[in-house]
């Protein structure tokens, strides 16, 4: 599956769809994409990860970056993540700051 | 045993990992363990690519071999500055997100998902040895 990342701002909700792999080779692309929401009034950041097959620390770093630098006050959601991805998120302790959901519920 | 070497550049990361995964696939690893091997190898290789050769080009060598028929041994070697990434302080994952530091997470994950991970300085090279059992 080809890796791609897209972002959509609807109201105060930033919806990010992650497909394929999020690793050291493409994390910078994702980070650039995220800058689109910089300076916006975002209250919720939602990572839709149903089709994300793999995440490495470079990808996790971008998620941390999103929370720390772009939207400190926003609630972060991780929606539909596959087990492999969820395990890495949990191992890193990032599940403590994200609401983990099967389908997005505000 | 199979070995290969690449210029230590990010553009070669995918080819490095493909080489390792192809070796592991022949040893009948289930998909979840292949994913763990991919993760650990990526983290270790990215470390070499980013830090082993500051300001100059260099090579990364990868040697894959069997671990007594029950798994794989992956050795990642570089001739860069002596550095044992396993001695680095692990990140404090209990810190709230606002205070989480960005570094150190990769090697921390690699340690978690492999059965063994060790460092040796030999023949003027850094050598990291990763072992995963099927």
Tab-separated table of C-alpha atoms in Angstrom:
chain	number	residue	atom	x	y	z
A	1	UNK	CA	0.000	0.000	0.000
A	2	UNK	CA	1.385	3.382	-0.963
A	3	UNK	CA	2.029	5.637	2.027
A	4	UNK	CA	0.164	8.917	2.072
A	5	UNK	CA	-1.044	11.459	4.550
A	6	UNK	CA	-3.818	13.947	4.176
A	7	UNK	CA	-5.264	16.583	6.391
A	8	UNK	CA	-8.684	18.130	6.485
A	9	UNK	CA	-9.826	20.883	8.767
A	10	UNK	CA	-13.513	20.811	9.536
A	11	UNK	CA	-14.505	23.459	12.029
A	12	UNK	CA	-12.151	23.100	14.961
A	13	UNK	CA	-11.374	19.473	14.191
A	14	UNK	CA	-8.228	18.535	12.308
A	15	UNK	CA	-8.669	15.160	10.638
A	16	UNK	CA	-5.525	13.382	9.540
A	17	UNK	CA	-5.709	10.235	7.488
A	18	UNK	CA	-2.644	7.984	7.574
A	19	UNK	CA	-2.126	5.250	4.997
A	20	UNK	CA	0.673	2.705	4.594
A	21	UNK	CA	3.819	3.248	6.613
A	22	UNK	CA	4.859	6.168	8.739
A	23	UNK	CA	8.594	5.847	9.190
A	24	UNK	CA	11.911	7.668	8.937
A	25	UNK	CA	11.668	7.871	5.151
A	26	UNK	CA	8.449	9.866	5.113
A	27	UNK	CA	7.904	11.398	8.563
A	28	UNK	CA	9.184	14.739	7.282
A	29	UNK	CA	6.442	14.779	4.634
A	30	UNK	CA	3.868	14.182	7.334
A	31	UNK	CA	5.337	16.919	9.505
A	32	UNK	CA	5.105	19.383	6.613
A	33	UNK	CA	1.474	18.422	6.084
A	34	UNK	CA	0.786	19.048	9.769
A	35	UNK	CA	2.090	22.598	9.558
A	36	UNK	CA	-1.053	23.421	7.608
A	37	UNK	CA	-2.953	23.475	10.884
A	38	UNK	CA	-0.386	25.643	12.623
A	39	UNK	CA	-1.993	28.829	13.934
A	40	UNK	CA	-5.527	27.477	13.453
A	41	UNK	CA	-7.996	27.188	16.310
A	42	UNK	CA	-7.884	23.420	16.604
A	43	UNK	CA	-9.553	21.764	19.583
A	44	UNK	CA	-9.362	18.183	18.332
A	45	UNK	CA	-6.692	16.366	16.358
A	46	UNK	CA	-7.887	13.044	14.983
A	47	UNK	CA	-5.490	10.507	13.464
A	48	UNK	CA	-7.468	8.090	11.293
A	49	UNK	CA	-5.178	5.066	11.205
A	50	UNK	CA	-7.290	2.213	9.834
A	51	UNK	CA	-4.980	1.797	6.845
A	52	UNK	CA	-1.750	2.521	8.679
A	53	UNK	CA	0.235	-0.709	8.623
A	54	UNK	CA	3.377	0.346	10.406
A	55	UNK	CA	4.714	3.153	12.536
A	56	UNK	CA	8.265	3.752	13.754
A	57	UNK	CA	9.627	6.252	16.262
A	58	UNK	CA	10.010	8.878	13.530
A	59	UNK	CA	6.228	8.769	13.085
A	60	UNK	CA	5.563	8.892	16.820
A	61	UNK	CA	7.799	11.933	17.055
A	62	UNK	CA	5.595	13.779	14.605
A	63	UNK	CA	2.564	12.942	16.729
A	64	UNK	CA	4.358	14.336	19.785
A	65	UNK	CA	5.353	17.371	17.722
A	66	UNK	CA	1.718	17.934	16.750
A	67	UNK	CA	0.639	18.023	20.351
A	68	UNK	CA	3.590	19.993	21.749
A	69	UNK	CA	4.087	22.589	19.064
A	70	UNK	CA	0.905	22.946	17.078
A	71	UNK	CA	-2.030	22.450	19.348
A	72	UNK	CA	-1.111	22.185	23.015
A	73	UNK	CA	-4.694	22.449	24.169
A	74	UNK	CA	-6.251	20.060	21.686
A	75	UNK	CA	-7.523	16.602	22.525
A	76	UNK	CA	-5.812	13.976	20.368
A	77	UNK	CA	-7.584	10.874	19.047
A	78	UNK	CA	-6.226	7.724	17.444
A	79	UNK	CA	-8.983	6.009	15.535
A	80	UNK	CA	-9.168	2.504	14.069
A	81	UNK	CA	-5.497	1.665	14.576
A	82	UNK	CA	-4.364	-1.850	13.725
A	83	UNK	CA	-2.836	-3.945	16.462
A	84	UNK	CA	0.751	-3.551	15.202
A	85	UNK	CA	0.468	0.234	15.313
A	86	UNK	CA	-1.392	0.268	18.605
A	87	UNK	CA	1.284	-1.876	20.242
A	88	UNK	CA	4.019	0.572	19.285
A	89	UNK	CA	1.952	3.513	20.520
A	90	UNK	CA	1.368	1.759	23.840
A	91	UNK	CA	4.990	0.683	24.247
A	92	UNK	CA	5.985	4.331	23.876
A	93	UNK	CA	3.437	5.449	26.447
A	94	UNK	CA	1.675	7.692	23.928
A	95	UNK	CA	-1.680	6.061	24.646
A	96	UNK	CA	-1.852	8.165	27.804
A	97	UNK	CA	-2.386	11.366	25.848
A	98	UNK	CA	-4.559	10.039	23.045
A	99	UNK	CA	-8.111	8.829	23.144
A	100	UNK	CA	-7.974	5.422	21.447
A	101	UNK	CA	-11.165	4.621	19.559
A	102	UNK	CA	-12.414	2.120	16.987
A	103	UNK	CA	-14.583	4.722	15.282
A	104	UNK	CA	-14.431	8.445	15.866
A	105	UNK	CA	-16.717	9.704	18.595
A	106	UNK	CA	-16.400	13.287	19.720
B	1	UNK	CA	24.848	-16.094	6.146
B	2	UNK	CA	24.131	-13.150	3.902
B	3	UNK	CA	25.760	-9.755	3.918
B	4	UNK	CA	25.465	-6.475	2.135
B	5	UNK	CA	26.678	-2.935	2.541
B	6	UNK	CA	25.210	0.421	1.652
B	7	UNK	CA	26.218	4.072	1.839
B	8	UNK	CA	24.782	5.223	5.178
B	9	UNK	CA	22.064	7.424	3.720
B	10	UNK	CA	18.374	7.698	4.425
B	11	UNK	CA	17.575	7.079	0.757
B	12	UNK	CA	18.960	3.542	1.204
B	13	UNK	CA	16.978	2.723	4.352
B	14	UNK	CA	14.208	0.935	2.522
B	15	UNK	CA	16.639	-1.264	0.582
B	16	UNK	CA	18.486	-2.119	3.824
B	17	UNK	CA	15.273	-3.160	5.537
B	18	UNK	CA	14.067	-5.077	2.476
B	19	UNK	CA	17.291	-7.097	2.563
B	20	UNK	CA	16.751	-8.024	6.218
B	21	UNK	CA	13.044	-8.759	5.846
B	22	UNK	CA	13.677	-11.005	2.813
B	23	UNK	CA	16.122	-13.022	4.929
B	24	UNK	CA	13.673	-13.267	7.828
B	25	UNK	CA	10.783	-14.200	5.550
B	26	UNK	CA	12.693	-17.301	4.507
B	27	UNK	CA	12.853	-18.307	8.166
B	28	UNK	CA	9.072	-18.397	8.377
B	29	UNK	CA	8.490	-15.567	10.827
B	30	UNK	CA	4.838	-14.673	11.325
B	31	UNK	CA	3.813	-11.201	10.130
B	32	UNK	CA	3.691	-9.617	13.578
B	33	UNK	CA	7.269	-10.644	14.302
B	34	UNK	CA	8.407	-9.494	10.862
B	35	UNK	CA	6.938	-6.114	11.720
B	36	UNK	CA	8.904	-6.068	14.973
B	37	UNK	CA	12.111	-6.923	13.116
B	38	UNK	CA	11.345	-4.116	10.665
B	39	UNK	CA	10.838	-1.672	13.509
B	40	UNK	CA	13.998	-2.585	15.431
B	41	UNK	CA	16.147	-2.572	12.295
B	42	UNK	CA	14.766	0.762	11.159
B	43	UNK	CA	15.549	2.347	14.517
B	44	UNK	CA	19.083	0.974	14.645
B	45	UNK	CA	19.826	1.845	11.009
B	46	UNK	CA	18.412	5.363	11.294
B	47	UNK	CA	20.725	5.901	14.250
B	48	UNK	CA	23.733	4.927	12.146
B	49	UNK	CA	22.544	7.028	9.185
B	50	UNK	CA	21.999	10.097	11.357
B	51	UNK	CA	24.915	9.939	13.765
B	52	UNK	CA	27.739	7.583	12.748
B	53	UNK	CA	29.387	9.804	10.151
B	54	UNK	CA	28.955	13.461	11.022
B	55	UNK	CA	29.878	15.567	8.015
B	56	UNK	CA	31.384	12.773	5.946
B	57	UNK	CA	30.088	9.796	3.969
B	58	UNK	CA	30.360	6.241	5.278
B	59	UNK	CA	29.048	2.734	4.933
B	60	UNK	CA	26.705	0.545	6.905
B	61	UNK	CA	27.233	-3.215	6.769
B	62	UNK	CA	24.450	-5.676	7.450
B	63	UNK	CA	25.011	-9.362	8.146
B	64	UNK	CA	22.079	-11.736	8.563
B	65	UNK	CA	22.511	-15.251	9.872
B	66	UNK	CA	20.503	-17.996	11.485
B	67	UNK	CA	20.225	-18.293	15.244
B	68	UNK	CA	20.497	-22.049	15.637
B	69	UNK	CA	17.649	-22.692	13.222
B	70	UNK	CA	15.219	-20.941	15.540
B	71	UNK	CA	15.564	-17.327	14.568
B	72	UNK	CA	17.696	-14.647	13.008
B	73	UNK	CA	20.762	-12.703	14.042
B	74	UNK	CA	21.146	-9.320	12.399
B	75	UNK	CA	24.410	-7.467	12.782
B	76	UNK	CA	24.594	-3.799	11.867
B	77	UNK	CA	28.097	-2.362	11.644
B	78	UNK	CA	29.598	1.021	10.901
B	79	UNK	CA	33.097	2.475	10.969
B	80	UNK	CA	31.947	5.774	12.402
B	81	UNK	CA	32.639	7.427	15.719
B	82	UNK	CA	32.580	4.954	18.641
B	83	UNK	CA	29.083	5.052	20.066
B	84	UNK	CA	27.037	2.616	22.101
B	85	UNK	CA	23.392	3.638	21.711
B	86	UNK	CA	22.370	1.123	24.385
B	87	UNK	CA	24.089	3.228	27.038
B	88	UNK	CA	21.870	6.166	26.299
B	89	UNK	CA	19.383	7.047	28.997
B	90	UNK	CA	15.982	5.587	28.041
B	91	UNK	CA	13.140	8.086	27.628
B	92	UNK	CA	10.820	8.560	30.581
B	93	UNK	CA	7.580	7.360	29.038
B	94	UNK	CA	5.617	8.227	32.158
B	95	UNK	CA	6.184	11.943	31.598
B	96	UNK	CA	3.129	13.873	30.461
B	97	UNK	CA	3.169	14.588	26.749
B	98	UNK	CA	3.928	18.271	27.200
B	99	UNK	CA	7.254	17.365	28.765
B	100	UNK	CA	8.144	14.317	26.710
B	101	UNK	CA	11.538	14.494	25.080
B	102	UNK	CA	11.697	13.655	21.433
B	103	UNK	CA	14.925	11.590	21.438
B	104	UNK	CA	15.787	8.087	22.567
B	105	UNK	CA	12.489	6.486	21.671
B	106	UNK	CA	13.833	4.475	18.725
B	107	UNK	CA	16.422	2.432	20.580
B	108	UNK	CA	13.985	2.008	23.465
B	109	UNK	CA	11.485	0.405	21.043
B	110	UNK	CA	14.170	-1.739	19.404
B	111	UNK	CA	15.111	-3.181	22.807
B	112	UNK	CA	11.478	-3.921	23.574
B	113	UNK	CA	10.664	-5.814	20.393
B	114	UNK	CA	13.829	-7.882	19.957
B	115	UNK	CA	14.768	-10.892	22.058
B	116	UNK	CA	18.364	-9.695	22.323
B	117	UNK	CA	20.122	-6.463	21.481
B	118	UNK	CA	23.789	-5.969	22.241
B	119	UNK	CA	26.641	-3.660	21.313
B	120	UNK	CA	30.277	-4.414	20.707
B	121	UNK	CA	33.184	-2.307	19.501
B	122	UNK	CA	35.308	-4.557	17.317
B	123	UNK	CA	37.935	-3.988	14.629
B	124	UNK	CA	37.359	-0.250	14.902
B	125	UNK	CA	33.675	-0.704	14.150
B	126	UNK	CA	30.453	-0.244	16.051
B	127	UNK	CA	28.517	-3.479	15.936
B	128	UNK	CA	24.952	-3.890	17.069
B	129	UNK	CA	23.622	-7.406	17.216
B	130	UNK	CA	19.889	-7.997	17.108
B	131	UNK	CA	18.372	-11.413	17.713
B	132	UNK	CA	14.774	-12.464	17.172
B	133	UNK	CA	13.377	-15.947	17.617
B	134	UNK	CA	10.528	-17.195	15.449
